[in-house]
Short mmCIF file of C-alpha atoms in Angstrom, two decimals:
data_model
loop_
_atom_site.label_atom_id
_atom_site.label_comp_id
_atom_site.label_asym_id
_atom_site.label_seq_id
_atom_site.Cartn_x
_atom_site.Cartn_y
_atom_site.Cartn_z
CA MET A 893 148.67 16.77 214.04
CA ASN A 894 150.95 18.70 211.75
CA ARG A 895 150.28 16.23 209.00
CA ILE A 896 146.54 16.77 209.38
CA LEU A 897 146.91 20.56 209.18
CA ILE A 898 149.16 20.26 206.16
CA SER A 899 146.60 17.98 204.46
CA ILE A 900 143.74 20.40 205.21
CA LEU A 901 145.74 23.35 203.94
CA GLY A 902 146.60 21.36 200.81
CA VAL A 903 142.94 20.63 200.16
CA ILE A 904 142.06 24.31 200.67
CA VAL A 905 144.80 25.48 198.31
CA VAL A 906 143.76 22.99 195.63
CA GLY A 907 140.09 23.95 196.07
CA VAL A 908 140.83 27.66 195.83
CA SER A 909 143.01 27.05 192.77
CA LEU A 910 140.32 24.99 191.07
CA TYR A 911 137.67 27.63 191.90
CA TYR A 912 139.88 30.39 190.52
CA ILE A 913 140.51 28.42 187.32
CA ALA A 914 136.78 27.72 186.86
CA VAL A 915 135.79 31.36 187.45
CA SER A 916 138.53 32.59 185.11
CA ASN A 917 137.34 30.27 182.32
CA GLY A 918 133.76 31.37 182.91
CA ASP A 919 134.77 35.04 182.65
CA GLU A 920 136.75 34.38 179.50
CA GLY A 921 133.75 32.58 177.98
CA ALA A 922 131.47 35.45 178.96
CA THR A 923 133.97 37.95 177.64
CA ALA A 924 134.23 36.04 174.38
CA GLU A 925 130.44 35.94 174.09
CA LEU A 926 130.26 39.69 174.75
CA GLU A 927 132.92 40.34 172.15
CA VAL A 928 131.00 38.25 169.58
CA GLU A 929 127.77 40.10 170.40
CA GLU A 930 129.54 43.45 170.09
CA LEU A 931 130.99 42.41 166.73
CA ASP A 932 127.53 41.32 165.54
CA LEU A 933 126.05 44.64 166.65
CA GLU A 934 128.81 46.57 164.87
CA GLU A 935 128.33 44.55 161.69
CA ASN A 936 124.56 45.02 161.83
CA SER A 937 125.01 48.74 162.41
CA GLU A 938 127.39 48.98 159.48
CA GLU A 939 125.00 46.99 157.26
CA THR A 940 122.08 49.19 158.35
CA ALA A 941 124.10 52.33 157.69
CA GLU A 942 125.13 51.04 154.26
CA SER A 943 121.52 50.06 153.51
CA ASN A 944 120.27 53.50 154.55
CA GLU A 945 122.98 55.12 152.47
CA VAL A 946 121.91 53.10 149.41
CA GLU A 947 118.27 54.08 150.00
CA LEU A 948 119.25 57.74 150.30
CA LEU A 949 121.30 57.55 147.12
CA ASN A 950 118.40 55.95 145.31
CA GLU A 951 116.06 58.72 146.50
CA GLU A 952 118.57 61.35 145.44
CA GLU A 953 118.95 59.70 142.04
CA ILE A 954 115.18 59.59 141.60
CA ASP A 955 114.85 63.23 142.65
CA SER A 956 117.61 64.27 140.27
CA ILE A 957 115.91 62.43 137.39
CA VAL A 958 112.52 63.98 138.10
CA GLU A 959 114.04 67.45 138.49
CA GLN A 960 115.96 67.27 135.22
CA PRO A 961 114.61 69.92 132.85
CA VAL A 962 114.96 67.67 129.82
CA ALA A 963 115.83 64.01 129.35
CA TYR A 964 115.55 61.87 126.24
CA GLN A 965 114.55 58.30 125.59
CA GLU A 966 117.49 56.20 124.45
CA ASN A 967 118.74 57.20 120.98
CA GLN A 968 115.92 59.76 120.53
CA GLU A 969 117.66 63.05 121.31
CA LYS A 970 118.39 63.93 117.68
CA THR A 971 114.84 63.13 116.52
CA VAL A 972 113.32 65.10 119.41
CA LYS A 973 115.39 68.17 118.59
CA GLU A 974 114.48 67.95 114.92
CA ILE A 975 110.75 67.72 115.71
CA ILE A 976 110.91 70.67 118.12
CA ALA A 977 112.65 72.80 115.48
CA LYS A 978 110.29 71.72 112.71
CA GLN A 979 107.11 72.33 114.69
CA HIS A 980 108.38 75.65 115.99
CA HIS A 981 108.87 76.69 112.37
CA TYR A 982 105.34 75.52 111.51
CA LEU A 983 103.81 77.37 114.46
CA ASN A 984 105.74 80.51 113.48
CA LYS A 985 103.89 80.52 110.17
CA LEU A 986 100.58 79.54 111.73
CA ALA A 987 100.45 81.88 114.72
CA GLY A 988 103.20 84.47 114.25
CA TRP A 989 102.84 88.06 113.07
CA GLY A 990 99.15 88.25 113.95
CA ASN A 991 98.18 85.17 111.93
CA ALA A 992 96.48 83.54 114.94
CA ASP A 993 93.74 86.19 114.85
CA THR A 994 92.87 85.67 111.18
CA LEU A 995 93.26 81.90 110.98
CA ASP A 996 90.43 79.72 109.66
CA TYR A 997 90.18 77.35 112.60
CA GLU A 998 87.48 75.22 110.99
CA ALA A 999 89.68 74.49 108.01
CA LEU A 1000 92.62 73.90 110.35
CA GLN A 1001 91.04 70.68 111.66
CA ASN A 1002 91.68 68.89 108.36
CA ASN A 1003 95.09 70.43 107.75
CA GLN A 1004 97.76 67.73 107.41
CA GLU A 1005 100.46 69.80 109.14
CA TRP A 1006 98.11 70.45 112.07
CA GLN A 1007 97.38 66.73 112.37
CA LYS A 1008 101.12 65.99 112.17
CA LEU A 1009 101.73 68.45 115.03
CA LYS A 1010 99.17 66.59 117.11
CA LYS A 1011 100.91 63.26 116.44
CA ASP A 1012 104.34 64.75 117.11
CA ILE A 1013 103.24 66.10 120.49
CA GLU A 1014 101.96 62.64 121.42
CA TRP A 1015 105.19 61.02 120.24
CA LEU A 1016 107.35 63.51 122.13
CA LYS A 1017 105.35 62.87 125.29
CA GLU A 1018 105.27 59.09 125.02
CA SER A 1019 108.44 58.09 123.15
CA GLY A 1020 110.74 61.08 122.67
CA PHE A 1021 111.30 62.66 126.06
CA ALA A 1022 112.19 60.54 129.07
CA GLU A 1023 111.04 61.25 132.64
CA SER A 1024 111.80 64.93 133.20
CA VAL A 1025 110.09 68.29 133.71
CA VAL A 1026 109.56 68.86 129.98
CA LEU A 1027 106.84 66.18 130.00
CA THR A 1028 104.66 68.72 131.79
CA ASP A 1029 105.21 71.08 128.87
CA MET A 1030 104.19 68.38 126.41
CA GLY A 1031 101.02 67.80 128.44
CA ASN A 1032 100.28 71.52 128.34
CA ALA A 1033 101.02 71.67 124.61
CA LYS A 1034 98.49 68.89 124.03
CA GLU A 1035 95.86 70.73 126.08
CA PHE A 1036 96.47 74.05 124.33
CA MET A 1037 96.22 72.35 120.96
CA ASN A 1038 92.84 70.89 121.95
CA VAL A 1039 91.55 74.28 123.09
CA ALA A 1040 93.00 76.03 120.02
CA SER A 1041 91.12 73.57 117.80
CA SER A 1042 87.88 75.12 119.01
CA GLY A 1043 88.98 78.49 117.59
CA ASP A 1044 90.78 80.00 120.58
CA SER A 1045 93.59 82.13 119.16
CA LYS A 1046 95.29 82.78 122.51
CA SER A 1047 95.68 79.04 123.12
CA LEU A 1048 97.41 78.81 119.75
CA LEU A 1049 99.76 81.61 120.83
CA TYR A 1050 100.59 79.78 124.06
CA LEU A 1051 101.18 76.57 122.11
CA HIS A 1052 103.56 78.47 119.85
CA ARG A 1053 105.39 79.96 122.85
CA ILE A 1054 106.00 76.53 124.36
CA PHE A 1055 107.69 75.30 121.18
CA HIS A 1056 109.44 78.64 120.72
CA ASP A 1057 111.06 78.47 124.17
CA LEU A 1058 111.94 74.78 123.89
CA ASP A 1059 113.54 75.30 120.48
CA ALA A 1060 115.57 78.20 121.85
CA GLU A 1061 116.78 76.18 124.84
CA ILE A 1062 117.39 72.66 123.58
CA ASN A 1063 118.49 73.60 120.06
CA ASP A 1064 120.37 76.76 121.10
CA GLN A 1065 118.37 78.82 118.64
CA GLU A 1066 118.84 82.56 118.71
CA VAL A 1067 115.48 84.26 119.27
CA ASP A 1068 114.41 87.82 119.93
CA LYS A 1069 112.55 86.94 123.10
CA ILE A 1070 112.14 84.09 125.57
CA TRP A 1071 108.58 83.85 126.89
CA ASN A 1072 109.58 81.76 129.94
CA VAL A 1073 106.32 79.78 129.79
CA THR A 1074 107.86 76.28 129.91
CA HIS A 1075 108.20 74.34 133.14
CA ALA A 1076 111.53 72.99 131.96
CA PHE A 1077 113.17 76.40 131.56
CA GLY A 1078 110.69 79.17 132.40
CA ASN A 1079 109.74 80.94 135.60
CA GLN A 1080 106.80 80.84 137.97
CA PRO A 1081 104.79 83.95 137.03
CA GLU A 1082 104.67 83.08 133.32
CA GLN A 1083 103.94 79.43 134.06
CA ASP A 1084 101.09 80.44 136.38
CA GLN A 1085 99.65 82.79 133.77
CA LEU A 1086 99.71 80.04 131.16
CA LEU A 1087 98.09 77.46 133.46
CA SER A 1088 95.52 79.94 134.72
CA TYR A 1089 94.40 80.64 131.17
CA LEU A 1090 94.27 76.94 130.36
CA SER A 1091 92.18 76.21 133.46
CA THR A 1092 89.76 79.01 132.58
CA GLU A 1093 89.31 77.78 129.02
CA ARG A 1094 88.68 74.23 130.24
CA GLY A 1095 86.10 75.56 132.70
CA GLU A 1096 87.94 74.38 135.83
#
């Protein structure tokens, strides 16, 4: 009888031990799987965070480029500055000291210096300046030149003021007055006045 009880107890002990071992291994496997999943989630979160950070940096870089007042195409800074100075000097003679009101606009159309100014504005816009706010000023300069060609003296004055302000700013030229009409360096009221006049002359 005692032997039977001892045998039964032995079987129970072995069974319980085996069950405990099996459950423990199962828990460890589950724990290991959970740990792997947690690691994967952490890595994915880190990768997502890094990816978002890169995207944000790229957006910031793009914004900073667009908001730059002036940027130059590669190896073109010197040429750009020379053209701005040269054409400011030309426009001083053409429009300064009341000359804009007495100018022969019909004869101006065939003037070589006037045609050179037109080409220089195009070059500055397309090949001289890089992506920056000053490209808006080059677009406005082109428009004012077109309107001035029809005999509008005020458009010629605005064209002169754009080059005047740019020469003062990017070439550090000493001038008596800054007109503040450029988008690169000016201020809102003067910019609005300039654009309002341009829109009126174009019939917008």
